[in-house]
């Protein structure tokens, strides 16, 4: 009988050992960062026995797409299940042999003892107050005491009760602080004592079946939303005769809960989270109802303004020294059917702090031709434009660009390669050496009232002056209004040689200005409409 009991104890002990989870910590090897997510590849290893084991992988991202988790293991290992959690609790989750953990546990014991002492003292003080209160009631009912004795008793009671009450308040304050300390110490048990890397709360719980006991390597990959990147550029031009030097960069941000130390970084323009279901076109049935109005169109800038009028000049802080000329040799650009990726051979440290990390990708010399552009009705300044042909070969992505012209920072612009034109226009900033003025000619403008119509004439002079030492070419634009009502009649009286787009009302001039030359251009138009009506945007 004793032999059977011993066998049962051994079996129960074996089952207990088998059920004990095996803890291991993952390290980040690679990260493929998309615009709004990232695929992280980590590696780890675990000493597995024969049979089924529960392996808890620490230090994975705090938030991840559980459906995207993939586990790479040797052929002797079968992955039975994978579960992600931020709340894994186990009596085995702490390495009791760690000196740091032992120190924390010793501190917890000391603090707990102090809390117990404070509680015991506080109880004693409370019992003393209860005793004083009862004695005060007894003496108060005893009329045999003299006034002097009663007065002394009241003074003693008052002094002693106040003293004990203050002591209880101090004890409660000390207990509160000790409990706060205890909470902090308990929290430390969840964190590795090492300060070298940030530790996340994310864990993967794996159920593995192993056919051969030993140390088993594991590769882990998954998608997390708490990372992304955006392209940006530095555009440098020494003068209008030199090509543009473009530094292609990326701002990488991650807040996954784990620091990426010396990782192989890949940046991709793809989106693994987008819906990949091809759309289906359904029948389009018309029916009566209130007309719809495109409010967004009303608030949009008209096409006169274009994409070059919004350059803002503000304080500029360089993101670091210019990357070496050989940076392109460390980046392999792969252009696939659906996206572009940048494989970077230089290992990078990207901390999990939500801050932008600048990553240099490529430096490019881009041939460009220059011209000036102005829409004085909106901005009475000239913008220098760099025209780039065959820009598709540079694998550009939409993003902001810093402009450094003639050695000076002049502002920002936006690069938009997702356009249909053959030429990419880059705004290189405002040139103060080109003066532009647009004025209403008062004696050529005015209002007349006819029998049933109001007739308004508008005349404007645009004055251009080149204060530079070299000749310039300028693309100048203005406009006249268009009618959306048959009662409103519009006639263009003077265009001064402009190319006219009758569908948009845009007037375009190609102007060549010699050094220190001034030119004047006049436009004039007339608007007729019923005199009892008002046009609000004339």
Tab-separated table of N, CA and C in Angstrom, residues 24 26-27 40-44 57-58 60 69-72 204 206 218-222:
chain	number	residue	atom	x	y	z
A	24	UNK	N	10.281	32.957	-20.874
A	24	UNK	CA	11.408	33.389	-21.701
A	24	UNK	C	11.147	34.806	-22.190
A	26	UNK	N	11.658	37.733	-25.211
A	26	UNK	CA	11.912	37.898	-26.644
A	26	UNK	C	12.734	39.153	-26.906
A	27	UNK	N	13.554	39.100	-27.953
A	27	UNK	CA	14.371	40.239	-28.377
A	27	UNK	C	13.985	40.626	-29.805
A	40	UNK	N	6.724	43.265	-36.466
A	40	UNK	CA	7.903	43.074	-35.624
A	40	UNK	C	8.293	41.600	-35.640
A	41	UNK	N	9.581	41.356	-35.821
A	41	UNK	CA	10.125	39.995	-35.773
A	41	UNK	C	11.024	39.904	-34.538
A	42	UNK	N	10.732	38.944	-33.656
A	42	UNK	CA	11.506	38.746	-32.436
A	42	UNK	C	11.995	37.302	-32.361
A	43	UNK	N	13.007	37.094	-31.558
A	43	UNK	CA	13.548	35.743	-31.373
A	43	UNK	C	13.735	35.468	-29.892
A	44	UNK	N	13.658	34.196	-29.533
A	44	UNK	CA	13.885	33.770	-28.162
A	44	UNK	C	14.185	32.271	-28.185
A	57	UNK	N	6.056	33.967	-23.300
A	57	UNK	CA	7.056	34.817	-23.933
A	57	UNK	C	6.833	36.252	-23.482
A	58	UNK	N	7.771	36.798	-22.729
A	58	UNK	CA	7.677	38.177	-22.244
A	58	UNK	C	8.254	39.148	-23.267
A	60	UNK	N	6.850	41.285	-25.492
A	60	UNK	CA	6.275	41.548	-26.807
A	60	UNK	C	5.488	42.849	-26.712
A	69	UNK	N	-0.181	36.849	-35.449
A	69	UNK	CA	0.957	36.211	-34.767
A	69	UNK	C	1.361	34.930	-35.505
A	70	UNK	N	2.651	34.837	-35.788
A	70	UNK	CA	3.201	33.622	-36.394
A	70	UNK	C	4.383	33.150	-35.552
A	71	UNK	N	4.439	31.839	-35.315
A	71	UNK	CA	5.506	31.246	-34.510
A	71	UNK	C	6.323	30.305	-35.389
A	72	UNK	N	7.621	30.559	-35.445
A	72	UNK	CA	8.534	29.669	-36.162
A	72	UNK	C	9.268	28.774	-35.183
A	204	UNK	N	2.974	36.550	-24.764
A	204	UNK	CA	2.363	35.505	-25.575
A	204	UNK	C	2.419	34.204	-24.791
A	206	UNK	N	2.092	30.357	-25.093
A	206	UNK	CA	2.152	29.312	-26.121
A	206	UNK	C	1.973	27.948	-25.489
A	218	UNK	N	12.883	29.911	-31.000
A	218	UNK	CA	11.564	30.323	-31.476
A	218	UNK	C	11.672	31.669	-32.173
A	219	UNK	N	11.038	31.788	-33.331
A	219	UNK	CA	10.921	33.064	-34.036
A	219	UNK	C	9.466	33.511	-33.982
A	220	UNK	N	9.252	34.774	-33.658
A	220	UNK	CA	7.904	35.309	-33.467
A	220	UNK	C	7.740	36.536	-34.344
A	221	UNK	N	6.620	36.639	-35.030
A	221	UNK	CA	6.314	37.850	-35.795
A	221	UNK	C	4.839	38.189	-35.620
A	222	UNK	N	4.541	39.491	-35.687
A	222	UNK	CA	3.162	39.951	-35.515
A	222	UNK	C	3.060	41.403	-35.993
